[in-house]
Amino acid sequence: MANLACGVWLLRRSRRFRARGVRVPGVVTGLERSSDPDSNACYPIFRFTTRDGQEFEITSRYGESKPPQPGDRVTVLYDPDRQRNARIDTGGQDGSTMGRWVVGIGLFLITLGVLTAFEII
């Protein structure tokens, strides 16, 4: 049940951010490899300029196994009240993909629990 609630929270948070965020062009300037030796995830480092002219370079908080590459042009979404709260505008970078996975796992576990409780499996 906690997985389902966490996944729904991630999806809602992502949806609110996408609705509120300001979209601007950006560029990937580098990649930071995960510190976990068993992971092949990389965190894109991207640069963008806000509508009021402030420039930021930020390391994404979401790692991907196939991230955008240095030099790639991207669309950046940022919070107008907290410009450092910015993300590359893709499912893998805004938390919605993670939210879908967590919801799916939560639904699977609930289904498994119900089937077990009714001795169907």
PDB file of C-alpha atoms in Angstrom:
ATOM      1  CA  MET A   1       0.000   0.000   0.000  1.00  0.00           C
ATOM      2  CA  ALA A   2       2.881   2.354   0.801  1.00  0.00           C
ATOM      3  CA  ASN A   3       4.335   1.792  -2.697  1.00  0.00           C
ATOM      4  CA  LEU A   4       1.045   2.766  -4.276  1.00  0.00           C
ATOM      5  CA  ALA A   5       0.744   5.911  -2.138  1.00  0.00           C
ATOM      6  CA  CYS A   6       4.354   6.877  -2.850  1.00  0.00           C
ATOM      7  CA  GLY A   7       3.881   6.362  -6.585  1.00  0.00           C
ATOM      8  CA  VAL A   8       0.700   8.433  -6.658  1.00  0.00           C
ATOM      9  CA  TRP A   9       2.493  11.174  -4.707  1.00  0.00           C
ATOM     10  CA  LEU A  10       5.365  11.174  -7.244  1.00  0.00           C
ATOM     11  CA  LEU A  11       2.938  11.386 -10.168  1.00  0.00           C
ATOM     12  CA  ARG A  12       0.931  14.216  -8.593  1.00  0.00           C
ATOM     13  CA  ARG A  13       4.106  16.118  -7.723  1.00  0.00           C
ATOM     14  CA  SER A  14       5.338  15.721 -11.290  1.00  0.00           C
ATOM     15  CA  ARG A  15       2.010  16.870 -12.739  1.00  0.00           C
ATOM     16  CA  ARG A  16       1.929  19.975 -10.508  1.00  0.00           C
ATOM     17  CA  PHE A  17       5.499  20.849 -11.396  1.00  0.00           C
ATOM     18  CA  ARG A  18       4.807  20.455 -15.131  1.00  0.00           C
ATOM     19  CA  ALA A  19       1.723  22.680 -14.880  1.00  0.00           C
ATOM     20  CA  ARG A  20       3.532  25.380 -12.906  1.00  0.00           C
ATOM     21  CA  GLY A  21       6.991  25.153 -14.484  1.00  0.00           C
ATOM     22  CA  VAL A  22       8.412  27.546 -17.039  1.00  0.00           C
ATOM     23  CA  ARG A  23       9.874  25.938 -20.166  1.00  0.00           C
ATOM     24  CA  VAL A  24      13.100  27.307 -21.633  1.00  0.00           C
ATOM     25  CA  PRO A  25      15.780  25.907 -23.944  1.00  0.00           C
ATOM     26  CA  GLY A  26      18.849  24.353 -22.379  1.00  0.00           C
ATOM     27  CA  VAL A  27      21.877  22.253 -23.208  1.00  0.00           C
ATOM     28  CA  VAL A  28      23.425  19.191 -21.578  1.00  0.00           C
ATOM     29  CA  THR A  29      26.977  20.091 -20.559  1.00  0.00           C
ATOM     30  CA  GLY A  30      28.102  16.830 -18.986  1.00  0.00           C
ATOM     31  CA  LEU A  31      27.200  13.620 -17.201  1.00  0.00           C
ATOM     32  CA  GLU A  32      27.844  12.591 -13.619  1.00  0.00           C
ATOM     33  CA  ARG A  33      28.115   8.837 -13.102  1.00  0.00           C
ATOM     34  CA  SER A  34      26.276   7.201 -10.222  1.00  0.00           C
ATOM     35  CA  SER A  35      28.419   6.567  -7.148  1.00  0.00           C
ATOM     36  CA  ASP A  36      26.904   3.065  -6.936  1.00  0.00           C
ATOM     37  CA  PRO A  37      29.366   0.674  -8.634  1.00  0.00           C
ATOM     38  CA  ASP A  38      26.490  -1.673  -9.576  1.00  0.00           C
ATOM     39  CA  SER A  39      24.562   1.075 -11.378  1.00  0.00           C
ATOM     40  CA  ASN A  40      25.017   2.329 -14.923  1.00  0.00           C
ATOM     41  CA  ALA A  41      22.925   5.435 -14.263  1.00  0.00           C
ATOM     42  CA  CYS A  42      24.216   8.856 -15.217  1.00  0.00           C
ATOM     43  CA  TYR A  43      22.908  12.213 -14.052  1.00  0.00           C
ATOM     44  CA  PRO A  44      22.804  14.866 -16.781  1.00  0.00           C
ATOM     45  CA  ILE A  45      24.372  18.230 -16.014  1.00  0.00           C
ATOM     46  CA  PHE A  46      22.498  20.933 -17.884  1.00  0.00           C
ATOM     47  CA  ARG A  47      22.639  24.693 -18.342  1.00  0.00           C
ATOM     48  CA  PHE A  48      19.775  27.069 -19.001  1.00  0.00           C
ATOM     49  CA  THR A  49      18.904  30.740 -18.784  1.00  0.00           C
ATOM     50  CA  THR A  50      15.715  31.823 -17.035  1.00  0.00           C
ATOM     51  CA  ARG A  51      13.312  34.227 -18.696  1.00  0.00           C
ATOM     52  CA  ASP A  52      14.702  37.029 -16.545  1.00  0.00           C
ATOM     53  CA  GLY A  53      18.279  36.335 -17.738  1.00  0.00           C
ATOM     54  CA  GLN A  54      19.796  34.342 -14.854  1.00  0.00           C
ATOM     55  CA  GLU A  55      22.007  31.460 -15.961  1.00  0.00           C
ATOM     56  CA  PHE A  56      22.129  28.173 -14.048  1.00  0.00           C
ATOM     57  CA  GLU A  57      24.024  24.907 -14.385  1.00  0.00           C
ATOM     58  CA  ILE A  58      22.408  22.040 -12.509  1.00  0.00           C
ATOM     59  CA  THR A  59      23.013  18.333 -12.031  1.00  0.00           C
ATOM     60  CA  SER A  60      19.788  16.404 -12.423  1.00  0.00           C
ATOM     61  CA  ARG A  61      18.458  14.607  -9.380  1.00  0.00           C
ATOM     62  CA  TYR A  62      17.287  11.726 -11.594  1.00  0.00           C
ATOM     63  CA  GLY A  63      19.760   9.255 -13.076  1.00  0.00           C
ATOM     64  CA  GLU A  64      19.133   7.342 -16.281  1.00  0.00           C
ATOM     65  CA  SER A  65      20.844   4.491 -18.067  1.00  0.00           C
ATOM     66  CA  LYS A  66      20.353   6.320 -21.395  1.00  0.00           C
ATOM     67  CA  PRO A  67      20.471  10.032 -20.526  1.00  0.00           C
ATOM     68  CA  PRO A  68      20.712  12.892 -22.990  1.00  0.00           C
ATOM     69  CA  GLN A  69      24.334  13.374 -24.042  1.00  0.00           C
ATOM     70  CA  PRO A  70      26.625  16.410 -23.656  1.00  0.00           C
ATOM     71  CA  GLY A  71      25.832  18.903 -26.381  1.00  0.00           C
ATOM     72  CA  ASP A  72      22.215  17.773 -26.720  1.00  0.00           C
ATOM     73  CA  ARG A  73      19.683  20.580 -26.792  1.00  0.00           C
ATOM     74  CA  VAL A  74      16.888  19.997 -24.275  1.00  0.00           C
ATOM     75  CA  THR A  75      13.826  21.734 -22.933  1.00  0.00           C
ATOM     76  CA  VAL A  76      14.210  22.666 -19.270  1.00  0.00           C
ATOM     77  CA  LEU A  77      11.354  23.112 -16.832  1.00  0.00           C
ATOM     78  CA  TYR A  78      12.027  25.315 -13.805  1.00  0.00           C
ATOM     79  CA  ASP A  79      10.050  26.604 -10.851  1.00  0.00           C
ATOM     80  CA  PRO A  80       9.631  30.383 -11.285  1.00  0.00           C
ATOM     81  CA  ASP A  81       9.934  30.890  -7.510  1.00  0.00           C
ATOM     82  CA  ARG A  82      12.970  28.609  -7.082  1.00  0.00           C
ATOM     83  CA  GLN A  83      14.929  28.564 -10.333  1.00  0.00           C
ATOM     84  CA  ARG A  84      17.410  25.990  -8.987  1.00  0.00           C
ATOM     85  CA  ASN A  85      14.486  23.567  -8.871  1.00  0.00           C
ATOM     86  CA  ALA A  86      14.799  22.646 -12.544  1.00  0.00           C
ATOM     87  CA  ARG A  87      14.481  19.476 -14.578  1.00  0.00           C
ATOM     88  CA  ILE A  88      14.944  18.379 -18.126  1.00  0.00           C
ATOM     89  CA  ASP A  89      11.440  18.108 -19.583  1.00  0.00           C
ATOM     90  CA  THR A  90      11.255  14.340 -20.161  1.00  0.00           C
ATOM     91  CA  GLY A  91       9.494  11.514 -18.326  1.00  0.00           C
ATOM     92  CA  GLY A  92      12.803  10.120 -17.113  1.00  0.00           C
ATOM     93  CA  GLN A  93      13.872  13.419 -15.642  1.00  0.00           C
ATOM     94  CA  ASP A  94      10.706  14.726 -14.040  1.00  0.00           C
ATOM     95  CA  GLY A  95       9.890  11.780 -11.802  1.00  0.00           C
ATOM     96  CA  SER A  96       6.801  10.615 -13.654  1.00  0.00           C
ATOM     97  CA  THR A  97       8.470   7.450 -14.985  1.00  0.00           C
ATOM     98  CA  MET A  98       9.595   6.544 -11.482  1.00  0.00           C
ATOM     99  CA  GLY A  99       6.079   7.263 -10.207  1.00  0.00           C
ATOM    100  CA  ARG A 100       4.553   4.921 -12.797  1.00  0.00           C
ATOM    101  CA  TRP A 101       6.957   2.134 -11.823  1.00  0.00           C
ATOM    102  CA  VAL A 102       6.229   2.562  -8.119  1.00  0.00           C
ATOM    103  CA  VAL A 103       2.451   2.592  -8.735  1.00  0.00           C
ATOM    104  CA  GLY A 104       2.784  -0.550 -10.853  1.00  0.00           C
ATOM    105  CA  ILE A 105       4.764  -2.347  -8.152  1.00  0.00           C
ATOM    106  CA  GLY A 106       2.255  -1.236  -5.524  1.00  0.00           C
ATOM    107  CA  LEU A 107      -0.694  -2.519  -7.569  1.00  0.00           C
ATOM    108  CA  PHE A 108       1.116  -5.811  -8.179  1.00  0.00           C
ATOM    109  CA  LEU A 109       1.784  -6.283  -4.455  1.00  0.00           C
ATOM    110  CA  ILE A 110      -1.803  -5.428  -3.519  1.00  0.00           C
ATOM    111  CA  THR A 111      -3.115  -7.875  -6.135  1.00  0.00           C
ATOM    112  CA  LEU A 112      -0.743 -10.556  -4.879  1.00  0.00           C
ATOM    113  CA  GLY A 113      -1.915  -9.939  -1.304  1.00  0.00           C
ATOM    114  CA  VAL A 114      -5.597 -10.152  -2.248  1.00  0.00           C
ATOM    115  CA  LEU A 115      -5.070 -13.335  -4.264  1.00  0.00           C
ATOM    116  CA  THR A 116      -3.149 -14.876  -1.370  1.00  0.00           C
ATOM    117  CA  ALA A 117      -5.766 -13.813   1.184  1.00  0.00           C
ATOM    118  CA  PHE A 118      -8.533 -15.479  -0.826  1.00  0.00           C
ATOM    119  CA  GLU A 119      -6.295 -18.517  -1.387  1.00  0.00           C
ATOM    120  CA  ILE A 120      -6.515 -18.115  -5.142  1.00  0.00           C
ATOM    121  CA  ILE A 121      -2.794 -18.695  -5.502  1.00  0.00           C
TER     122      ILE A 121
END
